[in-house]
Short mmCIF file of N, CA and C in Angstrom, two decimals:
data_model
loop_
_atom_site.label_atom_id
_atom_site.label_comp_id
_atom_site.label_asym_id
_atom_site.label_seq_id
_atom_site.Cartn_x
_atom_site.Cartn_y
_atom_site.Cartn_z
N MET A 1 19.21 128.15 126.39
CA MET A 1 19.52 129.33 127.17
C MET A 1 21.02 129.57 127.09
N LEU A 2 21.42 130.79 126.86
CA LEU A 2 22.84 131.15 126.82
C LEU A 2 23.42 131.14 128.22
N ASN A 3 24.74 131.00 128.29
CA ASN A 3 25.40 130.93 129.60
C ASN A 3 25.06 132.12 130.49
N GLN A 4 25.13 133.34 129.94
CA GLN A 4 24.84 134.52 130.77
C GLN A 4 23.39 134.52 131.23
N GLU A 5 22.50 134.03 130.40
CA GLU A 5 21.09 133.93 130.81
C GLU A 5 20.94 132.93 131.96
N MET A 6 21.67 131.81 131.88
CA MET A 6 21.61 130.82 132.96
C MET A 6 22.18 131.41 134.25
N ILE A 7 23.29 132.11 134.13
CA ILE A 7 23.90 132.74 135.31
C ILE A 7 22.93 133.73 135.93
N ASN A 8 22.32 134.56 135.10
CA ASN A 8 21.35 135.54 135.61
C ASN A 8 20.15 134.86 136.26
N TYR A 9 19.70 133.76 135.67
CA TYR A 9 18.58 133.00 136.24
C TYR A 9 18.93 132.53 137.65
N TRP A 10 20.10 131.89 137.80
CA TRP A 10 20.50 131.37 139.10
C TRP A 10 20.69 132.50 140.11
N LYS A 11 21.29 133.60 139.68
CA LYS A 11 21.51 134.74 140.59
C LYS A 11 20.18 135.32 141.07
N LYS A 12 19.26 135.54 140.14
CA LYS A 12 17.96 136.13 140.50
C LYS A 12 17.19 135.20 141.44
N SER A 13 17.20 133.93 141.12
CA SER A 13 16.49 132.95 141.94
C SER A 13 17.11 132.86 143.34
N ALA A 14 18.42 132.90 143.42
CA ALA A 14 19.10 132.87 144.72
C ALA A 14 18.73 134.09 145.55
N CYS A 15 18.70 135.25 144.91
CA CYS A 15 18.33 136.49 145.61
C CYS A 15 16.91 136.40 146.16
N GLU A 16 16.00 135.86 145.38
CA GLU A 16 14.63 135.69 145.85
C GLU A 16 14.57 134.74 147.05
N ASP A 17 15.42 133.72 147.03
CA ASP A 17 15.42 132.75 148.13
C ASP A 17 16.01 133.34 149.41
N ILE A 18 16.92 134.29 149.29
CA ILE A 18 17.42 134.98 150.49
C ILE A 18 16.28 135.76 151.13
N ILE A 19 15.53 136.46 150.30
CA ILE A 19 14.39 137.23 150.80
C ILE A 19 13.40 136.30 151.50
N THR A 20 13.16 135.15 150.91
CA THR A 20 12.25 134.16 151.52
C THR A 20 12.81 133.67 152.84
N ALA A 21 14.10 133.34 152.88
CA ALA A 21 14.73 132.87 154.13
C ALA A 21 14.60 133.92 155.23
N GLU A 22 14.85 135.17 154.89
CA GLU A 22 14.74 136.24 155.89
C GLU A 22 13.30 136.38 156.38
N GLY A 23 12.35 136.29 155.47
CA GLY A 23 10.94 136.37 155.86
C GLY A 23 10.53 135.22 156.76
N LEU A 24 10.98 134.03 156.43
CA LEU A 24 10.67 132.86 157.26
C LEU A 24 11.28 133.01 158.65
N PHE A 25 12.47 133.56 158.71
CA PHE A 25 13.11 133.77 160.02
C PHE A 25 12.29 134.77 160.85
N ARG A 26 11.86 135.85 160.21
CA ARG A 26 11.10 136.89 160.92
C ARG A 26 9.81 136.35 161.54
N ILE A 27 9.19 135.38 160.88
CA ILE A 27 7.92 134.85 161.41
C ILE A 27 8.12 133.58 162.24
N GLY A 28 9.37 133.26 162.53
CA GLY A 28 9.66 132.13 163.41
C GLY A 28 9.57 130.76 162.77
N ARG A 29 9.67 130.69 161.46
CA ARG A 29 9.64 129.41 160.74
C ARG A 29 11.08 128.99 160.46
N TYR A 30 11.72 128.49 161.51
CA TYR A 30 13.16 128.28 161.48
C TYR A 30 13.60 127.12 160.60
N LEU A 31 12.91 126.01 160.63
CA LEU A 31 13.32 124.87 159.80
C LEU A 31 13.21 125.21 158.30
N PRO A 32 12.10 125.78 157.84
CA PRO A 32 12.05 126.17 156.43
C PRO A 32 13.09 127.24 156.09
N CYS A 33 13.40 128.12 157.04
CA CYS A 33 14.44 129.13 156.82
C CYS A 33 15.77 128.45 156.52
N LEU A 34 16.11 127.43 157.29
CA LEU A 34 17.37 126.70 157.07
C LEU A 34 17.37 126.03 155.70
N PHE A 35 16.23 125.49 155.29
CA PHE A 35 16.12 124.89 153.96
C PHE A 35 16.43 125.94 152.89
N TYR A 36 15.88 127.14 153.04
CA TYR A 36 16.13 128.19 152.05
C TYR A 36 17.57 128.69 152.09
N CYS A 37 18.23 128.59 153.23
CA CYS A 37 19.66 128.92 153.29
C CYS A 37 20.43 127.99 152.36
N HIS A 38 20.08 126.71 152.40
CA HIS A 38 20.70 125.75 151.49
C HIS A 38 20.38 126.12 150.04
N LEU A 39 19.13 126.45 149.80
CA LEU A 39 18.68 126.70 148.44
C LEU A 39 19.40 127.89 147.81
N PHE A 40 19.54 129.00 148.55
CA PHE A 40 20.19 130.15 147.92
C PHE A 40 21.68 129.91 147.71
N LEU A 41 22.32 129.14 148.58
CA LEU A 41 23.72 128.80 148.32
C LEU A 41 23.84 127.87 147.12
N GLU A 42 22.96 126.90 147.03
CA GLU A 42 22.99 125.99 145.87
C GLU A 42 22.88 126.77 144.57
N LYS A 43 22.01 127.73 144.53
CA LYS A 43 21.78 128.47 143.28
C LYS A 43 22.94 129.38 142.91
N ILE A 44 23.56 130.04 143.88
CA ILE A 44 24.69 130.90 143.55
C ILE A 44 25.89 130.03 143.15
N ILE A 45 26.02 128.86 143.76
CA ILE A 45 27.07 127.92 143.36
C ILE A 45 26.83 127.45 141.93
N LYS A 46 25.60 127.16 141.59
CA LYS A 46 25.29 126.72 140.22
C LYS A 46 25.57 127.83 139.21
N ALA A 47 25.37 129.08 139.59
CA ALA A 47 25.73 130.19 138.71
C ALA A 47 27.24 130.18 138.45
N LEU A 48 28.02 129.94 139.49
CA LEU A 48 29.47 129.87 139.33
C LEU A 48 29.90 128.66 138.50
N VAL A 49 29.20 127.56 138.64
CA VAL A 49 29.49 126.38 137.82
C VAL A 49 29.30 126.71 136.35
N VAL A 50 28.21 127.37 136.02
CA VAL A 50 27.94 127.75 134.63
C VAL A 50 29.03 128.70 134.14
N LYS A 51 29.40 129.66 134.97
CA LYS A 51 30.45 130.62 134.59
C LYS A 51 31.76 129.91 134.29
N ASP A 52 32.14 128.98 135.15
CA ASP A 52 33.43 128.31 135.01
C ASP A 52 33.46 127.24 133.92
N THR A 53 32.36 126.52 133.77
CA THR A 53 32.37 125.39 132.83
C THR A 53 31.77 125.72 131.47
N GLY A 54 30.94 126.76 131.44
CA GLY A 54 30.25 127.08 130.19
C GLY A 54 29.13 126.09 129.87
N LYS A 55 28.78 125.28 130.86
CA LYS A 55 27.74 124.27 130.67
C LYS A 55 26.66 124.42 131.74
N THR A 56 25.54 123.78 131.49
CA THR A 56 24.47 123.74 132.48
C THR A 56 24.98 123.09 133.76
N ALA A 57 24.60 123.65 134.88
CA ALA A 57 25.01 123.08 136.17
C ALA A 57 24.40 121.70 136.34
N PRO A 58 25.14 120.79 136.95
CA PRO A 58 24.61 119.43 137.14
C PRO A 58 23.45 119.41 138.12
N PHE A 59 22.62 118.39 137.99
CA PHE A 59 21.56 118.19 138.96
C PHE A 59 22.18 117.74 140.27
N GLY A 60 21.51 117.99 141.34
CA GLY A 60 21.98 117.55 142.64
C GLY A 60 21.97 118.69 143.63
N HIS A 61 22.00 118.30 144.90
CA HIS A 61 21.88 119.28 145.97
C HIS A 61 23.06 119.27 146.94
N LYS A 62 23.99 118.33 146.76
CA LYS A 62 25.13 118.25 147.66
C LYS A 62 26.12 119.35 147.29
N LEU A 63 26.22 120.34 148.15
CA LEU A 63 26.99 121.54 147.83
C LEU A 63 28.47 121.26 147.64
N THR A 64 29.05 120.38 148.45
CA THR A 64 30.47 120.08 148.29
C THR A 64 30.75 119.37 146.96
N ARG A 65 29.80 118.66 146.45
CA ARG A 65 29.96 118.05 145.12
C ARG A 65 29.90 119.12 144.03
N LEU A 66 28.98 120.05 144.17
CA LEU A 66 28.82 121.09 143.16
C LEU A 66 30.04 122.00 143.07
N VAL A 67 30.65 122.33 144.21
CA VAL A 67 31.79 123.26 144.15
C VAL A 67 33.01 122.63 143.48
N LYS A 68 33.03 121.33 143.33
CA LYS A 68 34.14 120.67 142.63
C LYS A 68 34.18 121.06 141.15
N PHE A 69 33.08 121.58 140.63
CA PHE A 69 33.03 122.03 139.24
C PHE A 69 33.53 123.47 139.08
N ILE A 70 33.84 124.12 140.18
CA ILE A 70 34.26 125.53 140.15
C ILE A 70 35.78 125.57 140.28
N SER A 71 36.45 125.93 139.20
CA SER A 71 37.91 125.96 139.22
C SER A 71 38.47 127.34 139.60
N SER A 72 37.64 128.36 139.52
CA SER A 72 38.12 129.73 139.75
C SER A 72 38.14 130.14 141.22
N VAL A 73 37.66 129.29 142.10
CA VAL A 73 37.56 129.63 143.52
C VAL A 73 38.23 128.54 144.34
N ASN A 74 39.06 128.95 145.27
CA ASN A 74 39.65 128.01 146.23
C ASN A 74 38.85 128.08 147.52
N PHE A 75 38.28 126.97 147.90
CA PHE A 75 37.47 126.90 149.11
C PHE A 75 38.32 126.40 150.27
N THR A 76 38.14 127.03 151.42
CA THR A 76 38.87 126.62 152.62
C THR A 76 38.19 125.38 153.22
N PRO A 77 38.91 124.65 154.05
CA PRO A 77 38.27 123.52 154.74
C PRO A 77 37.06 123.96 155.57
N GLU A 78 37.14 125.15 156.17
CA GLU A 78 36.01 125.66 156.96
C GLU A 78 34.79 125.93 156.08
N GLN A 79 35.02 126.46 154.89
CA GLN A 79 33.91 126.71 153.97
C GLN A 79 33.29 125.39 153.51
N LEU A 80 34.12 124.41 153.25
CA LEU A 80 33.60 123.09 152.83
C LEU A 80 32.81 122.44 153.97
N ASP A 81 33.28 122.63 155.20
CA ASP A 81 32.53 122.11 156.35
C ASP A 81 31.15 122.77 156.44
N LEU A 82 31.12 124.09 156.24
CA LEU A 82 29.84 124.81 156.28
C LEU A 82 28.91 124.27 155.19
N LEU A 83 29.44 124.05 154.00
CA LEU A 83 28.62 123.52 152.92
C LEU A 83 28.05 122.15 153.26
N ASP A 84 28.86 121.32 153.91
CA ASP A 84 28.35 120.01 154.35
C ASP A 84 27.23 120.15 155.37
N GLU A 85 27.42 121.06 156.32
CA GLU A 85 26.39 121.29 157.34
C GLU A 85 25.10 121.78 156.71
N VAL A 86 25.22 122.72 155.78
CA VAL A 86 24.05 123.31 155.15
C VAL A 86 23.35 122.31 154.24
N THR A 87 24.10 121.43 153.59
CA THR A 87 23.49 120.40 152.76
C THR A 87 22.53 119.54 153.57
N ALA A 88 22.87 119.32 154.82
CA ALA A 88 21.99 118.52 155.69
C ALA A 88 20.62 119.19 155.85
N PHE A 89 20.55 120.51 155.79
CA PHE A 89 19.26 121.20 155.92
C PHE A 89 18.34 120.85 154.76
N ASN A 90 18.90 120.61 153.60
CA ASN A 90 18.08 120.26 152.45
C ASN A 90 17.38 118.93 152.70
N ILE A 91 18.11 117.97 153.17
CA ILE A 91 17.54 116.65 153.41
C ILE A 91 16.62 116.67 154.62
N LYS A 92 17.08 117.26 155.68
CA LYS A 92 16.34 117.21 156.94
C LYS A 92 15.06 118.03 156.91
N ALA A 93 15.00 119.02 156.06
CA ALA A 93 13.78 119.83 155.97
C ALA A 93 12.75 119.19 155.05
N ARG A 94 13.18 118.23 154.23
CA ARG A 94 12.29 117.65 153.24
C ARG A 94 11.71 116.31 153.63
N TYR A 95 12.36 115.60 154.50
CA TYR A 95 11.92 114.25 154.82
C TYR A 95 11.46 114.18 156.27
N GLU A 96 10.26 113.70 156.46
CA GLU A 96 9.59 113.72 157.76
C GLU A 96 10.40 113.09 158.89
N ASP A 97 11.04 111.97 158.63
CA ASP A 97 11.77 111.30 159.71
C ASP A 97 12.97 112.11 160.18
N TYR A 98 13.52 112.95 159.31
CA TYR A 98 14.63 113.81 159.71
C TYR A 98 14.15 115.12 160.30
N LYS A 99 12.97 115.56 159.88
CA LYS A 99 12.45 116.85 160.32
C LYS A 99 12.40 116.97 161.84
N PHE A 100 11.91 115.95 162.48
CA PHE A 100 11.73 116.02 163.92
C PHE A 100 13.07 116.25 164.63
N ALA A 101 14.10 115.54 164.21
CA ALA A 101 15.42 115.65 164.84
C ALA A 101 16.00 117.05 164.68
N VAL A 102 15.93 117.60 163.49
CA VAL A 102 16.52 118.92 163.27
C VAL A 102 15.61 120.02 163.80
N HIS A 103 14.31 119.75 163.87
CA HIS A 103 13.37 120.75 164.37
C HIS A 103 13.73 121.17 165.79
N LYS A 104 14.18 120.21 166.60
CA LYS A 104 14.59 120.52 167.97
C LYS A 104 15.80 121.45 168.01
N LYS A 105 16.70 121.29 167.04
CA LYS A 105 17.90 122.13 166.98
C LYS A 105 17.63 123.50 166.37
N ALA A 106 16.59 123.60 165.57
CA ALA A 106 16.33 124.82 164.81
C ALA A 106 15.69 125.90 165.68
N THR A 107 16.45 126.33 166.67
CA THR A 107 16.00 127.42 167.53
C THR A 107 16.24 128.76 166.83
N GLN A 108 15.76 129.81 167.43
CA GLN A 108 16.00 131.14 166.86
C GLN A 108 17.50 131.43 166.78
N GLU A 109 18.22 131.14 167.85
CA GLU A 109 19.66 131.42 167.89
C GLU A 109 20.42 130.58 166.86
N TYR A 110 20.13 129.31 166.81
CA TYR A 110 20.77 128.38 165.87
C TYR A 110 20.52 128.83 164.43
N THR A 111 19.27 129.16 164.13
CA THR A 111 18.90 129.56 162.78
C THR A 111 19.52 130.90 162.42
N GLN A 112 19.53 131.84 163.36
CA GLN A 112 20.16 133.14 163.11
C GLN A 112 21.64 132.96 162.76
N ASP A 113 22.31 132.07 163.48
CA ASP A 113 23.72 131.81 163.23
C ASP A 113 23.93 131.32 161.79
N TYR A 114 23.14 130.35 161.37
CA TYR A 114 23.30 129.82 160.02
C TYR A 114 22.83 130.80 158.95
N LEU A 115 21.81 131.56 159.23
CA LEU A 115 21.36 132.57 158.27
C LEU A 115 22.46 133.60 158.05
N THR A 116 23.09 134.03 159.13
CA THR A 116 24.18 135.00 159.03
C THR A 116 25.36 134.41 158.26
N LYS A 117 25.76 133.20 158.60
CA LYS A 117 26.90 132.55 157.93
C LYS A 117 26.64 132.33 156.44
N THR A 118 25.45 131.84 156.12
CA THR A 118 25.17 131.53 154.72
C THR A 118 25.01 132.79 153.88
N LYS A 119 24.45 133.84 154.46
CA LYS A 119 24.34 135.10 153.71
C LYS A 119 25.73 135.68 153.43
N ALA A 120 26.62 135.62 154.42
CA ALA A 120 27.99 136.12 154.22
C ALA A 120 28.70 135.30 153.15
N PHE A 121 28.52 133.99 153.19
CA PHE A 121 29.14 133.11 152.20
C PHE A 121 28.56 133.39 150.82
N TYR A 122 27.26 133.60 150.74
CA TYR A 122 26.60 133.95 149.48
C TYR A 122 27.22 135.23 148.89
N LEU A 123 27.38 136.25 149.72
CA LEU A 123 27.95 137.52 149.23
C LEU A 123 29.37 137.31 148.73
N TRP A 124 30.15 136.49 149.42
CA TRP A 124 31.51 136.19 149.00
C TRP A 124 31.50 135.48 147.65
N LEU A 125 30.60 134.52 147.47
CA LEU A 125 30.49 133.80 146.20
C LEU A 125 30.02 134.72 145.08
N GLN A 126 29.09 135.59 145.41
CA GLN A 126 28.55 136.51 144.40
C GLN A 126 29.66 137.41 143.83
N GLU A 127 30.60 137.78 144.67
CA GLU A 127 31.73 138.60 144.21
C GLU A 127 32.56 137.88 143.15
N LYS A 128 32.50 136.58 143.13
CA LYS A 128 33.30 135.78 142.19
C LYS A 128 32.65 135.70 140.81
N LEU A 129 31.41 136.14 140.71
CA LEU A 129 30.70 136.06 139.42
C LEU A 129 31.07 137.22 138.50
#
């Protein structure tokens, strides 16, 4: 796959995941919504990795590790903190022993806050492509 094809793949897939996250939020499925917030950020970050490196994005889900491959964007400490917080949704939504703990926190208000933050961050990253 050519670099532009990989970038387009990650962008399209991220866009689909935003739609999924919004749909999950609308029906009150807050924990899966948070998981998809992580997923769409991971995919737009991987598109930027391909753009900057000219190579396939590395495997992995830790967002702060992935952004280290992006040289064209300077991330603020606040943005890196958000990425760390969102990375936890990937783990906590997938493993049963963590699900229960985060499920209590995944209220409508909590989830709305992260959905709003991650969508805004996604749009900011998309501008860099």
